[in-house]
Short mmCIF file of C-alpha atoms in Angstrom, two decimals:
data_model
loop_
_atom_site.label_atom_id
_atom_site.label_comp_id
_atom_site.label_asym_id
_atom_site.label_seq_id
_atom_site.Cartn_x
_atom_site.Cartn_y
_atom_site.Cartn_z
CA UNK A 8 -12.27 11.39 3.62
CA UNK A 9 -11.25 7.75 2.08
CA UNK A 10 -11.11 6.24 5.78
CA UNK A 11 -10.65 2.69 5.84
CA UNK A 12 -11.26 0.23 8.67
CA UNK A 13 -9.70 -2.92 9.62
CA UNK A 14 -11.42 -5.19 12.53
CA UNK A 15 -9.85 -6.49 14.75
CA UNK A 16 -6.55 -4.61 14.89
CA UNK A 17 -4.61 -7.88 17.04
CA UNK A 18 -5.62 -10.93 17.08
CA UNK A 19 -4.15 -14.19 18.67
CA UNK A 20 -5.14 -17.59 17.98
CA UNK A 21 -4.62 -21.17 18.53
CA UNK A 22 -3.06 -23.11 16.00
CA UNK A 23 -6.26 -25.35 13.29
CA UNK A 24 -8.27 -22.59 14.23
CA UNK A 25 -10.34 -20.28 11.78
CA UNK A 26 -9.43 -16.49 11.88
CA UNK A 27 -11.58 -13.33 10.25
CA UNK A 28 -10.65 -10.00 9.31
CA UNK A 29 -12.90 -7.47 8.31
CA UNK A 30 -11.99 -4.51 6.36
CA UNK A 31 -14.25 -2.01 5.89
CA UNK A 32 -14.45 1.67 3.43
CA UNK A 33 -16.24 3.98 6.05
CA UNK A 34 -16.94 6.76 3.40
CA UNK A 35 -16.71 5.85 0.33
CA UNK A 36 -18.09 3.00 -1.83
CA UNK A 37 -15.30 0.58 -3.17
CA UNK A 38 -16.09 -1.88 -5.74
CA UNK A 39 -11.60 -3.34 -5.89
CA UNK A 40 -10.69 -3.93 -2.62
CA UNK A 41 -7.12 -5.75 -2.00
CA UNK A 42 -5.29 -7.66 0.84
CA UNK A 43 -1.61 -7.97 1.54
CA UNK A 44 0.44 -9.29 3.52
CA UNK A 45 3.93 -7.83 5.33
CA UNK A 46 6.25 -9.45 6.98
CA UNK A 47 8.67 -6.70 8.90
CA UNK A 48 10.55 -3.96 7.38
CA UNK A 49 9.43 -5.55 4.06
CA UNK A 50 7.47 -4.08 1.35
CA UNK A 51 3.92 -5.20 0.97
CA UNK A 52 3.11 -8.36 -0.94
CA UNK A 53 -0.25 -8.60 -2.65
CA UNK A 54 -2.46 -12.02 -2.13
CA UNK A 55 -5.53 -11.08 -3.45
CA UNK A 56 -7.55 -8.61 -5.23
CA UNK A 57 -11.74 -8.69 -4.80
CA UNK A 58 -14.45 -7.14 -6.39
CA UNK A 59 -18.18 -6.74 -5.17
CA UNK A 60 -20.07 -9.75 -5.92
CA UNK A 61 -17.64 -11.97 -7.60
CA UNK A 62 -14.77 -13.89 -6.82
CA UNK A 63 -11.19 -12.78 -5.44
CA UNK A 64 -8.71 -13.23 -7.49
CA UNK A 65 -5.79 -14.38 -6.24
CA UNK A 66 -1.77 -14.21 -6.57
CA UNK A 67 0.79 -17.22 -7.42
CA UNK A 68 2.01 -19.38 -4.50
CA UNK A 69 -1.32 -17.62 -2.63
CA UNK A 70 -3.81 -21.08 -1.43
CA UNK A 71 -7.25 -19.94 -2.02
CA UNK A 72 -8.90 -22.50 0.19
CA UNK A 73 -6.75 -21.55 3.18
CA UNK A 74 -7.62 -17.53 3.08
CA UNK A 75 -10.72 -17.21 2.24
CA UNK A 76 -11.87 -13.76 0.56
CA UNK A 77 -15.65 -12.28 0.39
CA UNK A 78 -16.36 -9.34 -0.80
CA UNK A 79 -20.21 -9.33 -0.38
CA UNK A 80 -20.80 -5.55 -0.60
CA UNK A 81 -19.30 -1.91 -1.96
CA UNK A 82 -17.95 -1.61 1.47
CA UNK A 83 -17.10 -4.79 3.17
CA UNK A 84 -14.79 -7.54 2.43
CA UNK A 85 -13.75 -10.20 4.76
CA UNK A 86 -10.30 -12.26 4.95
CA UNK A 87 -10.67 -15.67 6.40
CA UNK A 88 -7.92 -17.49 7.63
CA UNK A 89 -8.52 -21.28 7.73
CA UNK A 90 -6.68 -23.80 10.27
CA UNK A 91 -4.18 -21.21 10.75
CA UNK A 92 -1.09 -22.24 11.77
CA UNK A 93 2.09 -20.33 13.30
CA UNK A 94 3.64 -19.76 9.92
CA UNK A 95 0.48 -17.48 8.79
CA UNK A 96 1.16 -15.21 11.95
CA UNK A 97 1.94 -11.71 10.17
CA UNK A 98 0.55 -8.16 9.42
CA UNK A 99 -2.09 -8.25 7.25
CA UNK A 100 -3.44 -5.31 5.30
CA UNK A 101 -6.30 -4.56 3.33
CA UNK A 102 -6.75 -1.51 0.57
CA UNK A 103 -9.63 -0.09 -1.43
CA UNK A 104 -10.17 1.95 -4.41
CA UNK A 105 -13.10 4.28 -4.73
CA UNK A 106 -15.96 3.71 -7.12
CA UNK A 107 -16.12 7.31 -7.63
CA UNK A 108 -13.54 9.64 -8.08
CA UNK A 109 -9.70 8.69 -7.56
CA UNK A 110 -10.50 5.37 -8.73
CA UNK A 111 -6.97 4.85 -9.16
CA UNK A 112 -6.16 5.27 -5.50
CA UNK A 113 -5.87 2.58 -2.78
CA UNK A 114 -6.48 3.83 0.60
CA UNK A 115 -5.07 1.68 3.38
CA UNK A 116 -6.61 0.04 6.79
CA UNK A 117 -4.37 -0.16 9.56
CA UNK A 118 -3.30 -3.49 9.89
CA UNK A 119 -4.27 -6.84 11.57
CA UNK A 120 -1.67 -8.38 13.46
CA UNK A 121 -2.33 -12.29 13.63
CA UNK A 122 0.01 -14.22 15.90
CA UNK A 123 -0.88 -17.82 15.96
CA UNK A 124 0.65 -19.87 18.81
CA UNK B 107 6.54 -6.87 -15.62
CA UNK B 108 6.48 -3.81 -14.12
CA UNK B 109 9.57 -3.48 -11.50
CA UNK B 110 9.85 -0.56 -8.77
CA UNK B 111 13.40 0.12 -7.52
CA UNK B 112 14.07 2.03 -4.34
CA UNK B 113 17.78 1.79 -4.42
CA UNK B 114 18.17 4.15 -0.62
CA UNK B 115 17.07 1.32 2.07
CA UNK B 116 18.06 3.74 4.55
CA UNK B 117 18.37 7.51 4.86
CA UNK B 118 18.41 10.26 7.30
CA UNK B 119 18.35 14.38 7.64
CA UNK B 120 18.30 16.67 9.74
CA UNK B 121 14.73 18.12 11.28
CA UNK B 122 14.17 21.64 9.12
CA UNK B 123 16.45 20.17 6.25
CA UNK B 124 15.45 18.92 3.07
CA UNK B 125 15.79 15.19 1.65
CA UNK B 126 14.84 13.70 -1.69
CA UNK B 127 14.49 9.77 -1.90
CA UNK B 128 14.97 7.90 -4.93
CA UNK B 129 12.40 5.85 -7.61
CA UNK B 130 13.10 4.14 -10.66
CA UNK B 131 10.30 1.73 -12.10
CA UNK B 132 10.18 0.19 -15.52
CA UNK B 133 7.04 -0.41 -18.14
CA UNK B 134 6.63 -0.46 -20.94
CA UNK B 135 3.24 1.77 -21.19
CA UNK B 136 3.08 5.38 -21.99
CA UNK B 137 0.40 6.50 -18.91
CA UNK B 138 0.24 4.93 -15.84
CA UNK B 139 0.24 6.01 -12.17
CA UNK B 140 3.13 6.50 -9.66
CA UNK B 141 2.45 7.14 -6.00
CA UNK B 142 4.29 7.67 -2.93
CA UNK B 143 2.93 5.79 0.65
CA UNK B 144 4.46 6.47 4.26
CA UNK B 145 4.56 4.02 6.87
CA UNK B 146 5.36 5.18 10.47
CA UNK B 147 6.15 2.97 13.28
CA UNK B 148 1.97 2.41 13.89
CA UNK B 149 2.15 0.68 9.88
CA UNK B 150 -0.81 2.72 8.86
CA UNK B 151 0.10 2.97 5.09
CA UNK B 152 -1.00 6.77 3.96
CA UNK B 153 -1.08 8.46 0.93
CA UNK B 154 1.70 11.16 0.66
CA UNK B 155 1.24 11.94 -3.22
CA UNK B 156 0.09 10.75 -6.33
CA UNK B 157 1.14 11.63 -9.85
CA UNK B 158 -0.32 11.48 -12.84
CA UNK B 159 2.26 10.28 -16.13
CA UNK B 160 0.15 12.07 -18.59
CA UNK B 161 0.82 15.09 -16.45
CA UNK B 162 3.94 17.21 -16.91
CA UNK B 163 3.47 18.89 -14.00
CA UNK B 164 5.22 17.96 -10.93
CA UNK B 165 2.90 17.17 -8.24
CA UNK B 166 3.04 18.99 -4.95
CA UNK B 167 1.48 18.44 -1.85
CA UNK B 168 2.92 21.02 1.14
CA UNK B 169 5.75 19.96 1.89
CA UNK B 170 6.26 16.91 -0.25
CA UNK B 171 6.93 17.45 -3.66
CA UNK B 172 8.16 15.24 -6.86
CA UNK B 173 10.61 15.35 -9.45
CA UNK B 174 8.81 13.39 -12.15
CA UNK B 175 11.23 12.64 -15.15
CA UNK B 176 9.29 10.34 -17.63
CA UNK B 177 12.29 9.49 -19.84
CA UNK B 178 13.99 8.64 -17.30
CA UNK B 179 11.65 6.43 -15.36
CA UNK B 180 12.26 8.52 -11.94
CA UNK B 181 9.60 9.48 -9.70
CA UNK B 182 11.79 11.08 -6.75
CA UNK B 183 10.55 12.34 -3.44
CA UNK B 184 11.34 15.60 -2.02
CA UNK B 185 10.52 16.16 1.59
CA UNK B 186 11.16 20.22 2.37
CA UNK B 187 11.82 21.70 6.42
CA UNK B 188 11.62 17.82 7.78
CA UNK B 189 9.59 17.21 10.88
CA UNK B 190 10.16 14.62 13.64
CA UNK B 191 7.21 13.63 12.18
CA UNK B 192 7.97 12.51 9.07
CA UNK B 193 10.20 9.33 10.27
CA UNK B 194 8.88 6.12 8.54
CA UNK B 195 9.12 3.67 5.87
CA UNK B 196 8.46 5.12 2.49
CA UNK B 197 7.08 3.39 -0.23
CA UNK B 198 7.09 4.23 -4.41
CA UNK B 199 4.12 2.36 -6.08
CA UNK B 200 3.08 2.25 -9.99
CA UNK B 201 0.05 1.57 -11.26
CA UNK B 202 -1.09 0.84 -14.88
CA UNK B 203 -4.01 2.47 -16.29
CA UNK B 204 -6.03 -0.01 -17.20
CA UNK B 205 -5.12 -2.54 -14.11
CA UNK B 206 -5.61 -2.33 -10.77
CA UNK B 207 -2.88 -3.34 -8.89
CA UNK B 208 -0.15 -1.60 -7.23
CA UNK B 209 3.43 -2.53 -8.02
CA UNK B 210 5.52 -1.62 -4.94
CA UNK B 211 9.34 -0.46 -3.94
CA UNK B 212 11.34 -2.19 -1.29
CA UNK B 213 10.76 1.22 0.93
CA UNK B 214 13.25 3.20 1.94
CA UNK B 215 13.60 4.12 5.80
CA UNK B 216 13.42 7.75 6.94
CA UNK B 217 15.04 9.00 10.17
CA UNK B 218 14.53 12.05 11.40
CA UNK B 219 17.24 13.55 13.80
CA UNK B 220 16.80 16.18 16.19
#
């Protein structure tokens, strides 16, 4: 149980183009869901935290117009990368926390890796 | 502000020996969360344990257990009869009650030798 999806897994994109990553709870219902990012062999650094049906909020030094958060149901929320550019190329990682039960848990996705050339 | 420290960047042990890796973290609150993540090499974070502060009790899953020592703001790792498979980053993460977010350690990387 508390299987957590991240679409698509690699993804390479132009540079000024737009980017999405969907992360998705496959078996639970998640009402905090949270993305990071990680650059290698470094810890995970938090950019935004979203709840169902209101708006993400975000960390310091994180620009809110350039990713983009939705988190339009209990098991969906999207990260949108806007006119991406080589510096955003990274790992990025989504979490979520079950409505029910461990609430206090954050169950990982598997990644996104997002070159930009 | 809640600070995790994960003074060990790197260790290693033997496979069938036993390793514990370190975590300190600092608050100020009286009940809060601590957790322990792995990362292999495929960076799929998973969950290796999860403690309780309320609870006295050490938590133990298999062969991962913790040495919990509230006073002392430890939360150490203890891996028992390593396996091969066990080799990746390991992260220590705190959690307030009330909040939501985890506060994470600077990992400390497991190898595994034959």
């Amino acid at each position: 149980g508390a299987v957590v999806s991240q679409h698509p897994s690699w993804v390479i994109c132009k540079s000024g183009t737009s980017v999405k990553i969907e992360c998705r709870s496959l078996d639970f219902q998640a009402t905090t869901m949270f993305w990071y990012r990680q650059f290698p062999k470094q810890s995970l650094m938090l950019m935004a935290t979203s709840n169902e049906g209101s708006k993400a909020t975000y960390e310091q030094g994180v620009e809110k117009d350039k990713f983009l958060i939705n988190h339009a149901s209990l098991t969906l929320s999207t990260l949108t990368v806007t006119s991406a550019h080589p510096e955003d190329s990274s790992f990025y990682i989504c979490s979520a926390s079950p409505t029910w039960g461990a609430q206090e848990t954050q169950y990982f996705g598997p990644g996104t890796r997002l070159l930009v050339l | 502000a809640q600070t995790v420290t994960q003074s060990q960047p790197e260790m290693s042990v033997q496979e069938a020996e036993t390793v514990t890796l370190s975590c300190t973290y600092d608050t100020s609150e009286s009940d809060y969360y601590l957790f322990w993540y792995k990362q292999p090499p495929s960076r799929q974070m998973i969950l290796v344990i999860r403690q309780e502060a309320y609870k006295q009790q050490n938590a133990t899953e298999n062969r991962f257990s913790v040495n919990f020592q509230k006073a002392a703001k430890s939360f150490s790792l203890k891996i028992s009869d390593s396996q091969l498979g066990d080799a990746a980053m390991y992260f220590c993460a705190y959690r307030e009650t009330s909040g939501s977010r985890l506060t994470f350690g600077e990992g400390t990387q497991l190898t595994v030798n034959p």
